[in-house]
Short mmCIF file of C-alpha atoms and ligand atoms in Angstrom, two decimals:
data_model
loop_
_atom_site.label_atom_id
_atom_site.label_comp_id
_atom_site.label_asym_id
_atom_site.label_seq_id
_atom_site.Cartn_x
_atom_site.Cartn_y
_atom_site.Cartn_z
CA MET W 21 116.96 150.43 154.14
CA SER W 22 118.88 149.00 157.12
CA ASP W 23 119.24 145.29 157.53
CA LYS W 24 116.84 145.32 160.51
CA ALA W 25 114.25 147.34 158.54
CA ALA W 26 114.52 144.90 155.62
CA ARG W 27 114.06 141.89 157.88
CA LEU W 28 111.05 143.50 159.59
CA GLU W 29 109.58 144.37 156.21
CA ALA W 30 110.00 140.74 155.09
CA ILE W 31 108.05 139.61 158.16
CA ALA W 32 105.36 142.24 157.50
CA GLU W 33 105.10 141.07 153.85
CA GLU W 34 104.68 137.49 154.98
CA ILE W 35 101.87 138.55 157.37
CA ARG W 36 100.07 140.61 154.74
CA ALA W 37 100.27 137.76 152.22
CA HIS W 38 99.39 135.05 154.80
CA VAL W 39 95.83 133.99 153.73
CA PRO W 40 94.44 131.55 152.82
CA CYS W 41 95.50 129.54 155.86
CA GLY W 42 92.27 127.84 156.95
CA VAL W 43 92.01 129.91 160.17
CA ALA W 44 88.80 131.94 160.33
CA ILE W 45 90.06 135.17 161.92
CA CYS W 46 92.83 135.47 159.29
CA GLU W 47 90.51 134.77 156.39
CA GLN W 48 87.75 137.08 157.64
CA ALA W 49 90.10 140.06 158.19
CA THR W 50 90.07 142.99 155.77
CA ASN W 51 93.78 143.45 156.47
CA LEU W 52 96.20 141.62 158.65
CA VAL W 53 98.08 144.13 160.77
CA PRO W 54 101.84 143.41 161.11
CA GLY W 55 102.70 146.40 163.27
CA GLU W 56 105.04 149.37 162.62
CA GLY W 57 107.69 151.57 164.07
CA ASP W 58 111.42 152.05 164.53
CA PRO W 59 113.46 148.89 163.75
CA ASP W 60 115.93 150.09 166.42
CA ALA W 61 113.24 150.79 168.99
CA GLU W 62 114.28 150.46 172.63
CA VAL W 63 110.65 149.78 173.53
CA VAL W 64 108.13 147.51 171.84
CA PHE W 65 104.43 147.79 172.76
CA VAL W 66 102.39 144.64 172.22
CA GLY W 67 98.59 144.93 172.08
CA GLU W 68 96.02 142.17 171.89
CA ALA W 69 94.60 142.20 168.37
CA PRO W 70 93.47 144.78 165.78
CA GLY W 71 90.06 146.37 166.22
CA ALA W 72 87.75 147.67 163.48
CA SER W 73 89.80 150.81 162.59
CA GLU W 74 93.07 148.82 162.57
CA ASP W 75 91.47 146.10 160.36
CA ARG W 76 90.33 148.76 157.89
CA GLN W 77 93.66 150.62 157.75
CA GLY W 78 96.12 147.77 158.27
CA ARG W 79 97.87 149.77 160.98
CA PRO W 80 98.04 149.14 164.74
CA PHE W 81 96.39 151.35 167.39
CA VAL W 82 94.79 153.95 165.07
CA GLY W 83 91.38 154.01 166.80
CA ALA W 84 90.27 155.28 170.21
CA ALA W 85 92.69 153.02 172.09
CA GLY W 86 95.46 154.32 169.90
CA LYS W 87 94.67 157.91 170.82
CA LEU W 88 95.06 157.03 174.50
CA LEU W 89 98.22 155.05 173.74
CA ASP W 90 99.69 158.14 172.07
CA GLU W 91 98.95 160.14 175.24
CA LEU W 92 100.63 157.49 177.38
CA LEU W 93 103.67 157.47 175.07
CA ALA W 94 103.96 161.23 175.58
CA GLU W 95 103.67 160.68 179.33
CA ALA W 96 106.54 158.18 179.01
CA GLY W 97 108.62 160.73 177.08
CA LEU W 98 108.40 158.64 173.89
CA ALA W 99 107.31 159.63 170.36
CA ARG W 100 105.34 157.08 168.35
CA GLU W 101 108.07 157.14 165.66
CA GLU W 102 110.76 155.93 168.11
CA VAL W 103 108.90 152.84 169.40
CA PHE W 104 107.56 149.76 167.65
CA ILE W 105 103.87 148.92 168.10
CA THR W 106 102.34 145.56 167.26
CA ASN W 107 99.86 142.98 168.54
CA VAL W 108 100.02 139.34 169.70
CA VAL W 109 97.29 138.43 167.19
CA LYS W 110 97.60 140.19 163.78
CA ALA W 111 93.98 139.67 162.61
CA ARG W 112 90.78 141.20 164.05
CA PRO W 113 88.66 138.67 166.00
CA PRO W 114 84.99 138.96 164.95
CA ARG W 115 83.07 141.54 166.97
CA ASN W 116 86.28 142.26 168.93
CA ARG W 117 85.95 139.11 171.02
CA ASP W 118 88.99 137.93 173.01
CA PRO W 119 91.47 136.01 170.86
CA ARG W 120 91.47 132.27 171.59
CA ALA W 121 94.56 130.34 172.67
CA ASP W 122 94.77 128.51 169.30
CA GLU W 123 94.66 131.91 167.51
CA VAL W 124 97.42 133.28 169.71
CA ALA W 125 99.46 130.14 169.03
CA HIS W 126 98.92 130.58 165.27
CA HIS W 127 100.24 134.14 165.28
CA TRP W 128 102.81 133.98 168.06
CA PRO W 129 105.88 133.06 165.88
CA TRP W 130 105.51 136.40 164.03
CA LEU W 131 105.80 138.36 167.26
CA GLU W 132 108.81 136.32 168.31
CA ALA W 133 110.42 136.90 164.92
CA GLN W 134 109.77 140.64 165.20
CA LEU W 135 111.24 140.81 168.74
CA ASP W 136 114.31 138.76 167.57
CA VAL W 137 114.98 141.36 164.88
CA ILE W 138 114.36 144.49 167.01
CA ARG W 139 115.96 143.20 170.25
CA PRO W 140 114.30 145.90 172.38
CA LYS W 141 115.40 146.70 175.89
CA VAL W 142 111.80 146.79 177.12
CA VAL W 143 108.67 144.99 176.01
CA VAL W 144 105.33 146.42 177.22
CA PRO W 145 102.47 143.96 176.82
CA LEU W 146 99.13 145.80 176.91
CA GLY W 147 96.44 143.95 178.81
CA ARG W 148 96.14 140.42 180.10
CA HIS W 149 95.96 138.66 176.72
CA ALA W 150 99.21 140.22 175.56
CA MET W 151 100.82 139.68 178.98
CA ALA W 152 99.89 135.99 179.34
CA ARG W 153 102.80 134.50 177.36
CA PHE W 154 105.42 136.88 178.78
CA VAL W 155 104.50 136.77 182.42
CA GLU W 156 102.72 133.63 183.65
CA GLY W 157 100.73 132.88 186.74
CA VAL W 158 99.83 136.46 187.74
CA THR W 159 96.90 138.74 187.01
CA ILE W 160 97.29 142.04 185.22
CA THR W 161 96.18 143.75 188.46
CA GLU W 162 99.25 142.27 190.19
CA ALA W 163 101.70 142.55 187.35
CA HIS W 164 101.02 145.97 185.77
CA GLY W 165 103.90 148.44 186.09
CA ARG W 166 106.26 145.87 187.60
CA PRO W 167 109.41 145.16 185.60
CA VAL W 168 110.31 141.49 185.07
CA HIS W 169 113.87 140.98 183.87
CA GLU W 170 114.31 138.26 181.27
CA THR W 171 118.03 137.76 181.65
CA ALA W 172 118.31 135.17 178.87
CA LYS W 173 116.74 137.53 176.35
CA GLY W 174 118.45 140.61 177.70
CA ARG W 175 115.20 142.50 178.06
CA THR W 176 112.74 143.74 180.63
CA VAL W 177 108.98 143.10 180.36
CA VAL W 178 106.67 145.68 181.95
CA PRO W 179 102.97 144.87 181.55
CA TRP W 180 100.43 147.68 181.41
CA TYR W 181 96.65 147.64 181.45
CA HIS W 182 95.16 147.72 177.97
CA PRO W 183 94.40 151.37 177.02
CA ALA W 184 90.95 150.36 175.71
CA ALA W 185 90.01 149.33 179.25
CA ALA W 186 90.79 152.87 180.42
CA ILE W 187 88.81 154.79 177.88
CA TYR W 188 85.82 155.08 180.17
CA ASN W 189 87.62 154.44 183.46
CA ARG W 190 89.32 157.46 184.99
CA ARG W 191 91.08 155.47 187.73
CA LEU W 192 92.60 152.98 185.29
CA ARG W 193 93.71 155.92 183.15
CA ASP W 194 95.52 157.43 186.15
CA THR W 195 97.13 154.04 186.83
CA LEU W 196 98.28 153.80 183.21
CA ALA W 197 99.73 157.32 183.37
CA GLU W 198 101.63 156.37 186.55
CA ASP W 199 103.00 153.26 184.83
CA ALA W 200 103.97 155.39 181.85
CA ARG W 201 105.95 157.80 184.07
CA ALA W 202 107.62 154.80 185.78
CA LEU W 203 108.63 153.54 182.28
CA ALA W 204 110.20 156.94 181.57
CA ALA W 205 112.21 156.60 184.83
CA LEU W 206 113.23 153.04 183.98
CA LEU W 207 114.49 154.11 180.53
CA ARG W 208 116.49 156.96 182.12
CA ARG W 209 118.20 154.48 184.50
CA ARG W 210 119.27 152.08 181.76
N1 URA I 117 93.61 147.23 170.50
C1 URA I 117 94.69 146.38 170.33
O1 URA I 117 94.98 145.52 171.17
N2 URA I 117 95.43 146.54 169.25
C2 URA I 117 95.19 147.45 168.35
O2 URA I 117 95.99 147.52 167.38
C3 URA I 117 94.10 148.29 168.55
C4 URA I 117 93.34 148.16 169.59
#
Protein backbone atom coordinates (compact mmCIF):
# COMPACT_ATOMS: atom_id res chain seq x y z
CA MET A 1 0.00 0.00 0.00
CA SER A 2 1.36 3.45 -0.91
CA ASP A 3 1.97 6.05 1.77
CA LYS A 4 -1.04 8.08 0.58
CA ALA A 5 -3.28 5.01 0.57
CA ALA A 6 -2.17 4.15 4.12
CA ARG A 7 -2.83 7.70 5.35
CA LEU A 8 -6.28 7.71 3.74
CA GLU A 9 -7.05 4.31 5.24
CA ALA A 10 -6.05 5.62 8.68
CA ILE A 11 -8.53 8.51 8.27
CA ALA A 12 -11.22 6.06 7.08
CA GLU A 13 -10.58 3.82 10.10
CA GLU A 14 -10.89 6.79 12.43
CA ILE A 15 -14.23 7.74 10.81
CA ARG A 16 -15.61 4.19 11.00
CA ALA A 17 -14.61 3.90 14.68
CA HIS A 18 -15.78 7.42 15.57
CA VAL A 19 -18.86 6.76 17.73
CA PRO A 20 -19.79 7.31 20.52
CA CYS A 21 -19.23 11.06 20.21
CA GLY A 22 -22.48 12.52 21.59
CA VAL A 23 -23.62 13.85 18.18
CA ALA A 24 -26.97 12.38 17.13
CA ILE A 25 -26.38 11.91 13.38
CA CYS A 26 -23.17 9.98 14.06
CA GLU A 27 -24.70 7.78 16.74
CA GLN A 28 -27.87 7.07 14.71
CA ALA A 29 -25.99 6.05 11.55
CA THR A 30 -25.75 2.37 10.57
CA ASN A 31 -22.36 3.09 9.04
CA LEU A 32 -20.33 6.26 8.79
CA VAL A 33 -19.18 6.67 5.18
CA PRO A 34 -15.57 7.83 4.82
CA GLY A 35 -15.46 7.92 1.01
CA GLU A 36 -13.36 5.94 -1.45
CA GLY A 37 -11.28 6.11 -4.58
CA ASP A 38 -7.81 6.64 -5.97
CA PRO A 39 -5.36 8.15 -3.43
CA ASP A 40 -3.66 9.87 -6.40
CA ALA A 41 -6.93 11.19 -7.86
CA GLU A 42 -6.67 14.43 -9.84
CA VAL A 43 -10.32 15.10 -9.06
CA VAL A 44 -12.19 14.75 -5.76
CA PHE A 45 -16.01 14.86 -5.76
CA VAL A 46 -17.57 16.05 -2.50
CA GLY A 47 -21.24 15.29 -1.88
CA GLU A 48 -23.45 16.46 0.94
CA ALA A 49 -24.07 13.45 3.19
CA PRO A 50 -24.84 9.74 2.81
CA GLY A 51 -28.41 8.70 1.97
CA ALA A 52 -30.15 5.47 2.95
CA SER A 53 -28.25 3.17 0.53
CA GLU A 54 -24.90 4.70 1.48
CA ASP A 55 -25.71 4.39 5.21
CA ARG A 56 -26.52 0.72 4.70
CA GLN A 57 -23.45 -0.11 2.59
CA GLY A 58 -20.89 2.28 4.11
CA ARG A 59 -19.96 3.49 0.61
CA PRO A 60 -20.57 6.88 -1.05
CA PHE A 61 -22.98 7.49 -3.94
CA VAL A 62 -24.23 3.92 -4.41
CA GLY A 63 -27.95 4.83 -4.74
CA ALA A 64 -29.90 6.68 -7.44
CA ALA A 65 -27.76 9.84 -7.19
CA GLY A 66 -24.68 7.63 -7.54
CA LYS A 67 -25.98 6.16 -10.78
CA LEU A 68 -26.35 9.65 -12.21
CA LEU A 69 -22.93 10.63 -10.85
CA ASP A 70 -21.43 7.63 -12.70
CA GLU A 71 -23.01 8.88 -15.95
CA LEU A 72 -21.62 12.36 -15.33
CA LEU A 73 -18.16 10.93 -14.65
CA ALA A 74 -18.34 9.14 -18.00
CA GLU A 75 -19.36 12.43 -19.63
CA ALA A 76 -16.27 14.02 -18.04
CA GLY A 77 -14.09 11.20 -19.38
CA LEU A 78 -13.41 9.87 -15.89
CA ALA A 79 -13.76 6.36 -14.47
CA ARG A 80 -15.01 5.99 -10.91
CA GLU A 81 -11.78 4.15 -9.99
CA GLU A 82 -9.59 7.13 -10.93
CA VAL A 83 -11.39 9.76 -8.83
CA PHE A 84 -12.05 10.03 -5.09
CA ILE A 85 -15.64 10.40 -3.91
CA THR A 86 -16.63 11.53 -0.43
CA ASN A 87 -19.05 13.80 1.44
CA VAL A 88 -18.81 16.87 3.66
CA VAL A 89 -20.82 15.03 6.33
CA LYS A 90 -19.95 11.36 6.77
CA ALA A 91 -23.16 10.27 8.57
CA ARG A 92 -26.72 10.14 7.23
CA PRO A 93 -28.98 12.92 8.56
CA PRO A 94 -32.35 11.45 9.68
CA ARG A 95 -34.91 11.32 6.86
CA ASN A 96 -32.27 12.85 4.54
CA ARG A 97 -32.76 16.35 5.95
CA ASP A 98 -30.11 18.96 5.16
CA PRO A 99 -27.05 18.74 7.39
CA ARG A 100 -26.88 21.50 10.02
CA ALA A 101 -23.93 23.88 10.32
CA ASP A 102 -22.81 22.29 13.61
CA GLU A 103 -22.85 18.86 11.94
CA VAL A 104 -20.79 20.14 9.01
CA ALA A 105 -18.32 21.68 11.49
CA HIS A 106 -18.11 18.37 13.39
CA HIS A 107 -17.15 16.45 10.22
CA TRP A 108 -15.22 19.08 8.25
CA PRO A 109 -11.72 18.25 9.64
CA TRP A 110 -11.95 14.76 8.06
CA LEU A 111 -12.56 16.22 4.61
CA GLU A 112 -9.67 18.64 5.06
CA ALA A 113 -7.44 15.76 6.15
CA GLN A 114 -8.48 13.69 3.11
CA LEU A 115 -7.81 16.61 0.74
CA ASP A 116 -4.43 17.26 2.40
CA VAL A 117 -3.41 13.66 1.65
CA ILE A 118 -4.78 13.45 -1.90
CA ARG A 119 -3.82 16.99 -3.01
CA PRO A 120 -6.16 16.90 -6.03
CA LYS A 121 -5.91 19.38 -8.88
CA VAL A 122 -9.67 19.84 -8.90
CA VAL A 123 -12.35 19.63 -6.20
CA VAL A 124 -15.97 19.34 -7.36
CA PRO A 125 -18.43 20.13 -4.56
CA LEU A 126 -21.86 18.71 -5.40
CA GLY A 127 -24.73 20.99 -4.44
CA ARG A 128 -24.98 24.06 -2.27
CA HIS A 129 -24.20 22.42 1.07
CA ALA A 130 -20.96 20.93 -0.21
CA MET A 131 -20.10 24.16 -2.01
CA ALA A 132 -20.70 26.51 0.92
CA ARG A 133 -17.34 26.17 2.65
CA PHE A 134 -15.33 26.23 -0.57
CA VAL A 135 -17.01 29.12 -2.35
CA GLU A 136 -18.72 31.69 -0.16
CA GLY A 137 -21.27 34.38 -0.90
CA VAL A 138 -22.70 32.94 -4.12
CA THR A 139 -25.59 30.67 -4.96
CA ILE A 140 -25.12 27.32 -6.68
CA THR A 141 -27.05 28.76 -9.65
CA GLU A 142 -24.35 31.42 -10.05
CA ALA A 143 -21.36 29.26 -9.18
CA HIS A 144 -21.97 25.91 -10.92
CA GLY A 145 -19.48 25.06 -13.64
CA ARG A 146 -17.29 28.09 -12.90
CA PRO A 147 -13.73 27.26 -11.87
CA VAL A 148 -12.41 29.12 -8.81
CA HIS A 149 -8.63 28.91 -8.45
CA GLU A 150 -7.38 28.50 -4.89
CA THR A 151 -3.79 29.55 -5.46
CA ALA A 152 -2.65 28.92 -1.88
CA LYS A 153 -3.87 25.32 -2.05
CA GLY A 154 -2.79 24.79 -5.67
CA ARG A 155 -6.20 23.55 -6.69
CA THR A 156 -9.28 24.57 -8.61
CA VAL A 157 -12.80 24.28 -7.20
CA VAL A 158 -15.65 23.73 -9.69
CA PRO A 159 -19.07 23.41 -8.03
CA TRP A 160 -21.78 21.34 -9.72
CA TYR A 161 -25.43 20.97 -8.92
CA HIS A 162 -26.14 17.93 -6.76
CA PRO A 163 -26.99 14.93 -8.97
CA ALA A 164 -29.96 14.06 -6.70
CA ALA A 165 -31.57 17.37 -7.68
CA ALA A 166 -31.39 16.33 -11.34
CA ILE A 167 -32.93 12.88 -11.07
CA TYR A 168 -36.40 14.19 -11.98
CA ASN A 169 -35.26 17.41 -13.66
CA ARG A 170 -34.23 17.08 -17.30
CA ARG A 171 -32.95 20.65 -17.58
CA LEU A 172 -30.72 20.32 -14.54
CA ARG A 173 -29.44 17.05 -15.92
CA ASP A 174 -28.49 18.78 -19.18
CA THR A 175 -26.73 21.52 -17.19
CA LEU A 176 -24.82 18.91 -15.20
CA ALA A 177 -23.80 17.14 -18.41
CA GLU A 178 -22.54 20.46 -19.81
CA ASP A 179 -20.55 21.10 -16.62
CA ALA A 180 -19.13 17.56 -16.86
CA ARG A 181 -17.95 18.19 -20.43
CA ALA A 182 -16.43 21.52 -19.31
CA LEU A 183 -14.56 19.61 -16.58
CA ALA A 184 -13.17 17.23 -19.23
CA ALA A 185 -11.91 20.26 -21.18
CA LEU A 186 -10.41 21.82 -18.04
CA LEU A 187 -8.54 18.59 -17.23
CA ARG A 188 -7.19 18.41 -20.80
CA ARG A 189 -5.84 21.99 -20.52
CA ARG A 190 -3.98 21.36 -17.27
N1 LIG B 1 -25.94 12.08 -1.79
C1 LIG B 1 -24.80 12.58 -1.28
O1 LIG B 1 -24.63 13.78 -1.12
N2 LIG B 1 -23.86 11.73 -0.95
C2 LIG B 1 -23.96 10.42 -1.12
O2 LIG B 1 -23.01 9.70 -0.79
C3 LIG B 1 -25.15 9.94 -1.67
C4 LIG B 1 -26.13 10.77 -2.01
